[in-house]
Amino acid sequence: MLVGVPREIKVHEYRTGLTPASVRELTGRGHPVLVETGLGAAIGLSDEQYEAAGAGIVPSASEVWGRAELIVKVKEPQAAERALLREGQVLFTYLHLAADPPQAEDLVRSRAVCIAYETVTGPGGGLPLLAPMSEVAGRLAVQAGAAHLELPAGGMGVLLSGVPGVPPAHVVIIGAGVVGTNALQVAAGAGARVTVIDRNIERLRQLDLVFGNRIATRCSTGHAIEESLADADLVIGAVLVAGAAAPKLVTRAMLAGMKRGAVLVDVAIDQGGCFETSRPTTHADPTYVVDGIVHYCVANMPGAVARTSAHALNNATLPFVLALADKGWRRALADDEHLRRGLNVCRGEVTHEAVADALGRAW
Ligand code: NAD
């Protein structure tokens, strides 16, 4: 099957649908791959590396879209890209259609087969094509938070690890899922004092078994959160209630009880944020201050480390890309219920129930 990868055209998106390592797996199985010139230039992946992996380099996105049977991307297709999608073509990428009716209409009209990374499921539950980005965001949350605790960045001037004779910073993590656990690993690894808060006691038990008395765990109540915030230096918001906006667990009133110059990193900002005072920010201008507390609320955190993110994403998507290329979309979806849940739009119809519900009309 002819697989194509156009350059991402969404602003500040530098990840690539396929890395040279993924291309090599495809070409090794006899699938020709076309990539647009300059595909990975921003993250150090040259045309030469793609060529060495067996890809053909073409000068324009329209040639990739025009010739490929399977398009592998990162971000949802932009309007100019949707105009190039055609009947029967398979598109495998993040779509996030539920909140994007204009895109849904274009995909339906194209009669293409559109499979969304974010609704592919895993055998043990969970969303395996979202998990790598949560891993990245969780680890990055501590790095970004630590950087903004520095005085020149507006923070209170505290070093996460402390030094001999000076205690470490206190990091409070609210939500102990994929983001929270990855934040915990980095914060604990850096020597911070860490408190993890979740409403899922079983999850707290698991973390307690692994980290023992290196961390404190607390059941999520307003009281526990308020008490933990009082001596927090860095707070990481990482809650998720599937299918719902993030609950506002830290109210504006609670900020008054915090140390000035403390930093809040709201990773859950893509679901509306779990701090009442959160609003989305960008990598270009990532923070703002409310009541003396620094807020970092970047909605696409993995973009800041696009090299790591591109490889992490490819590791997760590659088995599905290989199945689609080897078997064709019909067999690949028939054989794998988890990949099948990724199907959002098929030949003129929205096929994912939750997506159709969210779009709020009969398709
Ligand atoms: P997850 O489902 O693995 O974990 C969520 C956790 O929140 C669960 O352990 C759950 O028990 C806990 N939780 C739910 N309600 C709670 C409450 N009231 N109090 C305390 N804990 C509560 O989700 P995840 O993969 O870790 O993702 C977390 C959030 O981060 C999501 O909103 C996700 O979209 C977002 N995210 C953002 C970025 C970004 O760039 N900003 C990147 C990746 C993920």
XYZ file of N, CA, C and O in Angstrom, residues 163-268:
424
model
N 19.389 21.679 48.618
C 20.804 21.280 48.662
C 21.057 20.784 50.086
O 20.208 20.992 50.959
N 22.187 20.150 50.350
C 22.426 19.708 51.725
C 22.276 20.879 52.690
O 22.866 21.946 52.489
N 21.408 20.727 53.679
C 21.173 21.800 54.648
C 19.980 22.664 54.326
O 19.538 23.455 55.160
N 19.453 22.549 53.094
C 18.252 23.321 52.705
C 17.228 22.333 52.137
O 17.529 21.604 51.184
N 16.016 22.285 52.705
C 15.056 21.270 52.276
C 14.606 21.447 50.826
O 14.642 22.562 50.292
N 14.191 20.342 50.206
C 13.708 20.421 48.820
C 12.360 21.122 48.731
O 11.706 21.364 49.748
N 11.950 21.413 47.482
C 10.632 22.009 47.245
C 9.555 20.960 47.479
O 9.809 19.753 47.424
N 8.340 21.457 47.743
C 7.179 20.564 47.900
C 6.357 20.607 46.623
O 5.866 21.674 46.231
N 6.243 19.466 45.951
C 5.462 19.368 44.722
C 4.163 18.630 45.027
O 4.200 17.526 45.582
N 3.042 19.252 44.679
C 1.730 18.625 44.899
C 1.152 18.260 43.530
O 1.049 19.117 42.642
N 0.818 16.991 43.369
C 0.283 16.518 42.085
C -1.161 16.093 42.297
O -1.438 15.209 43.129
N -2.075 16.727 41.579
C -3.503 16.400 41.718
C -3.927 15.586 40.497
O -3.913 16.095 39.376
N -4.257 14.313 40.723
C -4.566 13.396 39.619
C -3.376 12.477 39.406
O -2.284 12.938 39.066
N -3.577 11.177 39.649
C -2.458 10.231 39.600
C -2.622 9.234 38.463
O -2.377 8.046 38.613
N -3.058 9.723 37.303
C -3.154 8.873 36.115
C -1.819 8.874 35.383
O -0.753 8.930 36.015
N -1.880 8.856 34.057
C -0.632 8.782 33.279
C 0.192 10.059 33.471
O 1.397 10.000 33.749
N -0.440 11.223 33.342
C 0.280 12.492 33.522
C 0.854 12.573 34.931
O 2.047 12.830 35.139
N -0.012 12.330 35.921
C 0.392 12.491 37.315
C 1.513 11.541 37.712
O 2.460 11.926 38.406
N 1.433 10.310 37.245
C 2.468 9.330 37.610
C 3.811 9.697 36.984
O 4.871 9.560 37.609
N 3.770 10.184 35.763
C 5.028 10.590 35.112
C 5.613 11.834 35.769
O 6.828 11.948 35.929
N 4.732 12.745 36.196
C 5.208 13.916 36.933
C 5.835 13.464 38.252
O 6.909 13.937 38.651
N 5.183 12.519 38.899
C 5.683 12.000 40.171
C 7.081 11.401 40.010
O 7.989 11.660 40.811
N 7.259 10.616 38.954
C 8.571 9.985 38.744
C 9.682 11.018 38.645
O 10.755 10.862 39.215
N 9.401 12.088 37.882
C 10.439 13.099 37.674
C 10.647 13.935 38.939
O 11.784 14.212 39.334
N 9.542 14.299 39.590
C 9.667 15.131 40.795
C 10.387 14.374 41.903
O 11.305 14.902 42.554
N 9.987 13.111 42.091
C 10.635 12.314 43.135
C 12.093 12.063 42.753
O 12.992 12.124 43.601
N 12.316 11.805 41.462
C 13.686 11.564 40.992
C 14.576 12.772 41.198
O 15.791 12.638 41.432
N 13.990 13.962 41.122
C 14.777 15.192 41.295
C 14.987 15.514 42.771
O 15.661 16.482 43.098
N 14.377 14.717 43.642
C 14.603 14.923 45.078
C 13.591 15.829 45.737
O 13.771 16.230 46.893
N 12.512 16.175 45.040
C 11.485 17.018 45.658
C 10.691 16.203 46.683
O 10.679 14.973 46.643
N 10.050 16.908 47.596
C 9.069 16.264 48.482
C 7.749 16.270 47.727
O 7.335 17.325 47.220
N 7.112 15.101 47.609
C 5.950 15.016 46.718
C 4.704 14.535 47.460
O 4.765 13.564 48.225
N 3.598 15.228 47.220
C 2.285 14.768 47.678
C 1.431 14.484 46.446
O 1.359 15.323 45.539
N 0.830 13.301 46.404
C -0.029 12.930 45.274
C -1.456 12.803 45.778
O -1.714 12.129 46.778
N -2.372 13.456 45.059
C -3.781 13.477 45.465
C -4.634 12.875 44.350
O -4.506 13.270 43.188
N -5.470 11.893 44.690
C -6.403 11.328 43.705
C -7.641 10.878 44.460
O -7.591 10.644 45.675
N -8.732 10.748 43.725
C -9.949 10.251 44.385
C -10.004 8.721 44.295
O -10.847 8.098 44.931
N -9.119 8.142 43.503
C -9.075 6.694 43.309
C -8.081 6.088 44.309
O -6.864 6.131 44.116
N -8.609 5.505 45.374
C -7.752 4.999 46.464
C -6.884 3.839 45.976
O -5.734 3.679 46.390
N -7.453 3.030 45.087
C -6.684 1.890 44.574
C -5.411 2.388 43.875
O -4.336 1.819 44.027
N -5.561 3.470 43.147
C -4.403 4.058 42.451
C -3.367 4.544 43.481
O -2.164 4.354 43.313
N -3.856 5.165 44.551
C -2.932 5.656 45.587
C -2.224 4.474 46.260
O -1.041 4.549 46.590
N -2.952 3.359 46.439
C -2.329 2.154 47.013
C -1.179 1.680 46.143
O -0.107 1.339 46.622
N -1.423 1.637 44.830
C -0.365 1.167 43.907
C 0.864 2.056 44.014
O 1.999 1.582 44.078
N 0.640 3.376 44.043
C 1.789 4.298 44.103
C 2.513 4.159 45.435
O 3.745 4.233 45.495
N 1.750 3.926 46.489
C 2.344 3.765 47.809
C 3.245 2.526 47.833
O 4.335 2.539 48.427
N 2.800 1.472 47.141
C 3.612 0.253 47.092
C 4.936 0.514 46.370
O 5.983 0.009 46.757
N 4.862 1.305 45.293
C 6.069 1.538 44.483
C 6.997 2.560 45.143
O 8.212 2.342 45.228
N 6.429 3.655 45.637
C 7.276 4.764 46.106
C 7.446 4.785 47.629
O 8.297 5.494 48.147
N 6.619 4.003 48.339
C 6.751 3.903 49.792
C 6.739 5.274 50.447
O 6.019 6.182 50.033
N 7.588 5.428 51.450
C 7.540 6.687 52.207
C 8.305 7.821 51.533
O 8.535 8.864 52.132
N 8.694 7.620 50.265
C 9.304 8.755 49.535
C 8.228 9.758 49.128
O 8.547 10.879 48.740
N 6.968 9.339 49.142
C 5.889 10.267 48.762
C 4.783 10.212 49.821
O 4.713 9.258 50.595
N 3.920 11.236 49.827
C 2.707 11.181 50.639
C 1.535 11.085 49.672
O 1.548 11.714 48.610
N 0.540 10.286 50.015
C -0.658 10.205 49.169
C -1.844 10.717 49.978
O -1.901 10.525 51.195
N -2.766 11.371 49.282
C -3.964 11.877 49.972
C -5.184 11.674 49.101
O -5.111 11.834 47.871
N -6.275 11.318 49.748
C -7.544 11.173 49.043
C -8.049 12.569 48.689
O -7.928 13.506 49.478
N -8.585 12.700 47.477
C -8.957 14.016 46.974
C -10.237 14.555 47.624
O -11.335 14.071 47.343
N -10.051 15.533 48.494
C -11.180 16.305 49.025
C -10.756 17.768 48.975
O -9.550 18.061 48.893
N -11.722 18.659 49.072
C -11.390 20.088 49.093
C -10.455 20.401 50.247
O -9.491 21.167 50.109
N -10.689 19.753 51.389
C -9.872 19.993 52.576
C -8.415 19.553 52.332
O -7.475 20.297 52.622
N -8.260 18.340 51.785
C -6.899 17.815 51.559
C -6.149 18.692 50.560
O -4.950 18.969 50.725
N -6.862 19.158 49.535
C -6.207 19.992 48.518
C -5.780 21.314 49.147
O -4.623 21.738 49.023
N -6.684 21.950 49.889
C -6.381 23.249 50.498
C -5.199 23.140 51.457
O -4.276 23.957 51.435
N -5.197 22.083 52.242
C -4.121 21.893 53.219
C -2.780 21.660 52.510
O -1.753 22.200 52.914
N -2.804 20.880 51.432
C -1.563 20.588 50.704
C -1.037 21.837 49.997
O 0.183 22.035 49.880
N -1.964 22.660 49.516
C -1.540 23.861 48.776
C -0.786 24.837 49.677
O 0.076 25.581 49.212
N -1.115 24.822 50.975
C -0.591 25.852 51.875
C 0.936 25.888 51.886
O 1.529 26.965 51.981
N 1.585 24.718 51.789
C 3.057 24.779 51.760
C 3.615 24.220 50.445
O 4.735 23.717 50.383
N 2.802 24.312 49.373
C 3.276 23.829 48.067
C 4.125 24.890 47.378
O 3.852 26.092 47.470
N 5.190 24.437 46.699
C 5.964 25.335 45.845
C 5.508 25.188 44.385
O 5.452 26.149 43.645
N 5.220 23.923 44.020
C 4.787 23.630 42.652
C 3.572 22.714 42.723
O 3.598 21.710 43.440
N 2.502 23.082 42.000
C 1.283 22.266 41.965
C 1.036 21.858 40.518
O 1.046 22.709 39.620
N 0.827 20.561 40.308
C 0.569 20.074 38.947
C -0.847 19.529 38.889
O -1.210 18.623 39.661
N -1.661 20.091 37.996
C -3.047 19.652 37.828
C -3.110 18.626 36.719
O -2.780 18.930 35.574
N -3.531 17.390 37.037
C -3.489 16.305 36.047
C -4.711 15.414 36.158
O -4.621 14.209 35.977
N -5.866 16.004 36.445
C -7.065 15.176 36.584
C -7.752 15.007 35.232
O -7.603 15.828 34.326
N -8.475 13.926 35.121
C -9.312 13.731 33.942
C -10.560 12.970 34.368
O -10.476 11.949 35.045
N -11.694 13.482 33.991
C -12.954 12.749 34.130
C -13.389 12.496 32.693
O -13.697 13.441 31.958
N -13.335 11.217 32.292
C -13.547 10.884 30.875
C -14.837 11.501 30.350
O -15.890 11.392 30.986
N -14.725 12.156 29.230
C -15.902 12.693 28.556
C -16.472 13.954 29.194
O -17.546 14.400 28.800
N -15.786 14.517 30.197
C -16.325 15.715 30.857
C -15.238 16.782 30.979
O -14.040 16.482 30.877
N -15.679 18.003 31.209
C -14.706 19.071 31.473
C -14.019 18.773 32.806
O -14.599 18.131 33.689
N -12.773 19.238 32.941
C -12.035 18.989 34.185
C -12.738 19.689 35.354
O -13.194 20.830 35.209
N -12.840 19.015 36.514
C -13.445 19.679 37.676
C -12.511 20.768 38.208
O -11.285 20.601 38.193
N -13.083 21.873 38.658
C -12.258 22.989 39.188
C -11.911 22.682 40.642
O -12.661 23.041 41.561
N -10.820 22.011 40.860
C -10.473 21.532 42.202
C -9.743 22.580 43.024
O -9.744 22.524 44.252
N -9.090 23.533 42.349
C -8.413 24.621 43.069
C -9.151 25.911 42.729
O -9.151 26.356 41.575
N -9.809 26.477 43.750
C -10.595 27.688 43.511
C -9.702 28.926 43.654
O -8.598 28.849 44.205
N -10.210 30.046 43.199
C -9.442 31.283 43.334
C -9.213 31.606 44.816
O -8.132 32.053 45.193
N -10.215 31.323 45.639
C -10.079 31.609 47.076
C -8.902 30.833 47.669
O -8.207 31.324 48.562
N -8.660 29.632 47.171
C -7.553 28.813 47.714
C -6.185 29.443 47.444
O -5.231 29.192 48.175
N -6.081 30.234 46.379
C -4.780 30.847 46.047
C -4.299 31.739 47.186
O -3.094 31.881 47.422
N -5.255 32.335 47.914
C -4.901 33.262 48.993
C -4.103 32.547 50.082
O -3.283 33.166 50.773
N -4.323 31.252 50.236
C -3.624 30.488 51.271
C -2.283 29.944 50.814
O -1.619 29.217 51.554
N -1.867 30.271 49.574
C -0.606 29.717 49.037
C 0.555 30.700 49.189
O 0.356 31.893 49.416
N 1.776 30.187 49.051
C 2.969 31.045 49.104
C 3.054 31.877 47.829
O 2.810 31.357 46.723
N 3.392 33.150 47.964
C 3.570 33.997 46.767
C 4.729 33.434 45.932
O 5.742 33.007 46.478
N 4.563 33.446 44.620
C 5.631 32.941 43.752
C 5.595 31.436 43.559
O 6.448 30.863 42.881
N 4.585 30.776 44.153
C 4.406 29.348 43.859
C 3.949 29.217 42.400
O 3.453 30.186 41.803
N 4.125 28.031 41.848
C 3.796 27.824 40.427
C 2.717 26.756 40.302
O 2.810 25.689 40.929
N 1.695 27.063 39.508
C 0.668 26.073 39.153
C 0.873 25.678 37.694
O 0.934 26.551 36.825
N 0.986 24.378 37.426
C 1.038 23.895 36.038
C -0.247 23.112 35.800
O -0.458 22.057 36.402
N -1.118 23.627 34.952
C -2.406 22.970 34.715
C -2.348 22.167 33.413
O -2.663 22.668 32.333
N -1.934 20.906 33.563
C -1.829 20.052 32.366
C -3.223 19.753 31.813
O -3.402 19.560 30.610
N -4.215 19.743 32.677
C -5.587 19.427 32.254
C -6.258 20.590 31.516
O -7.467 20.558 31.269
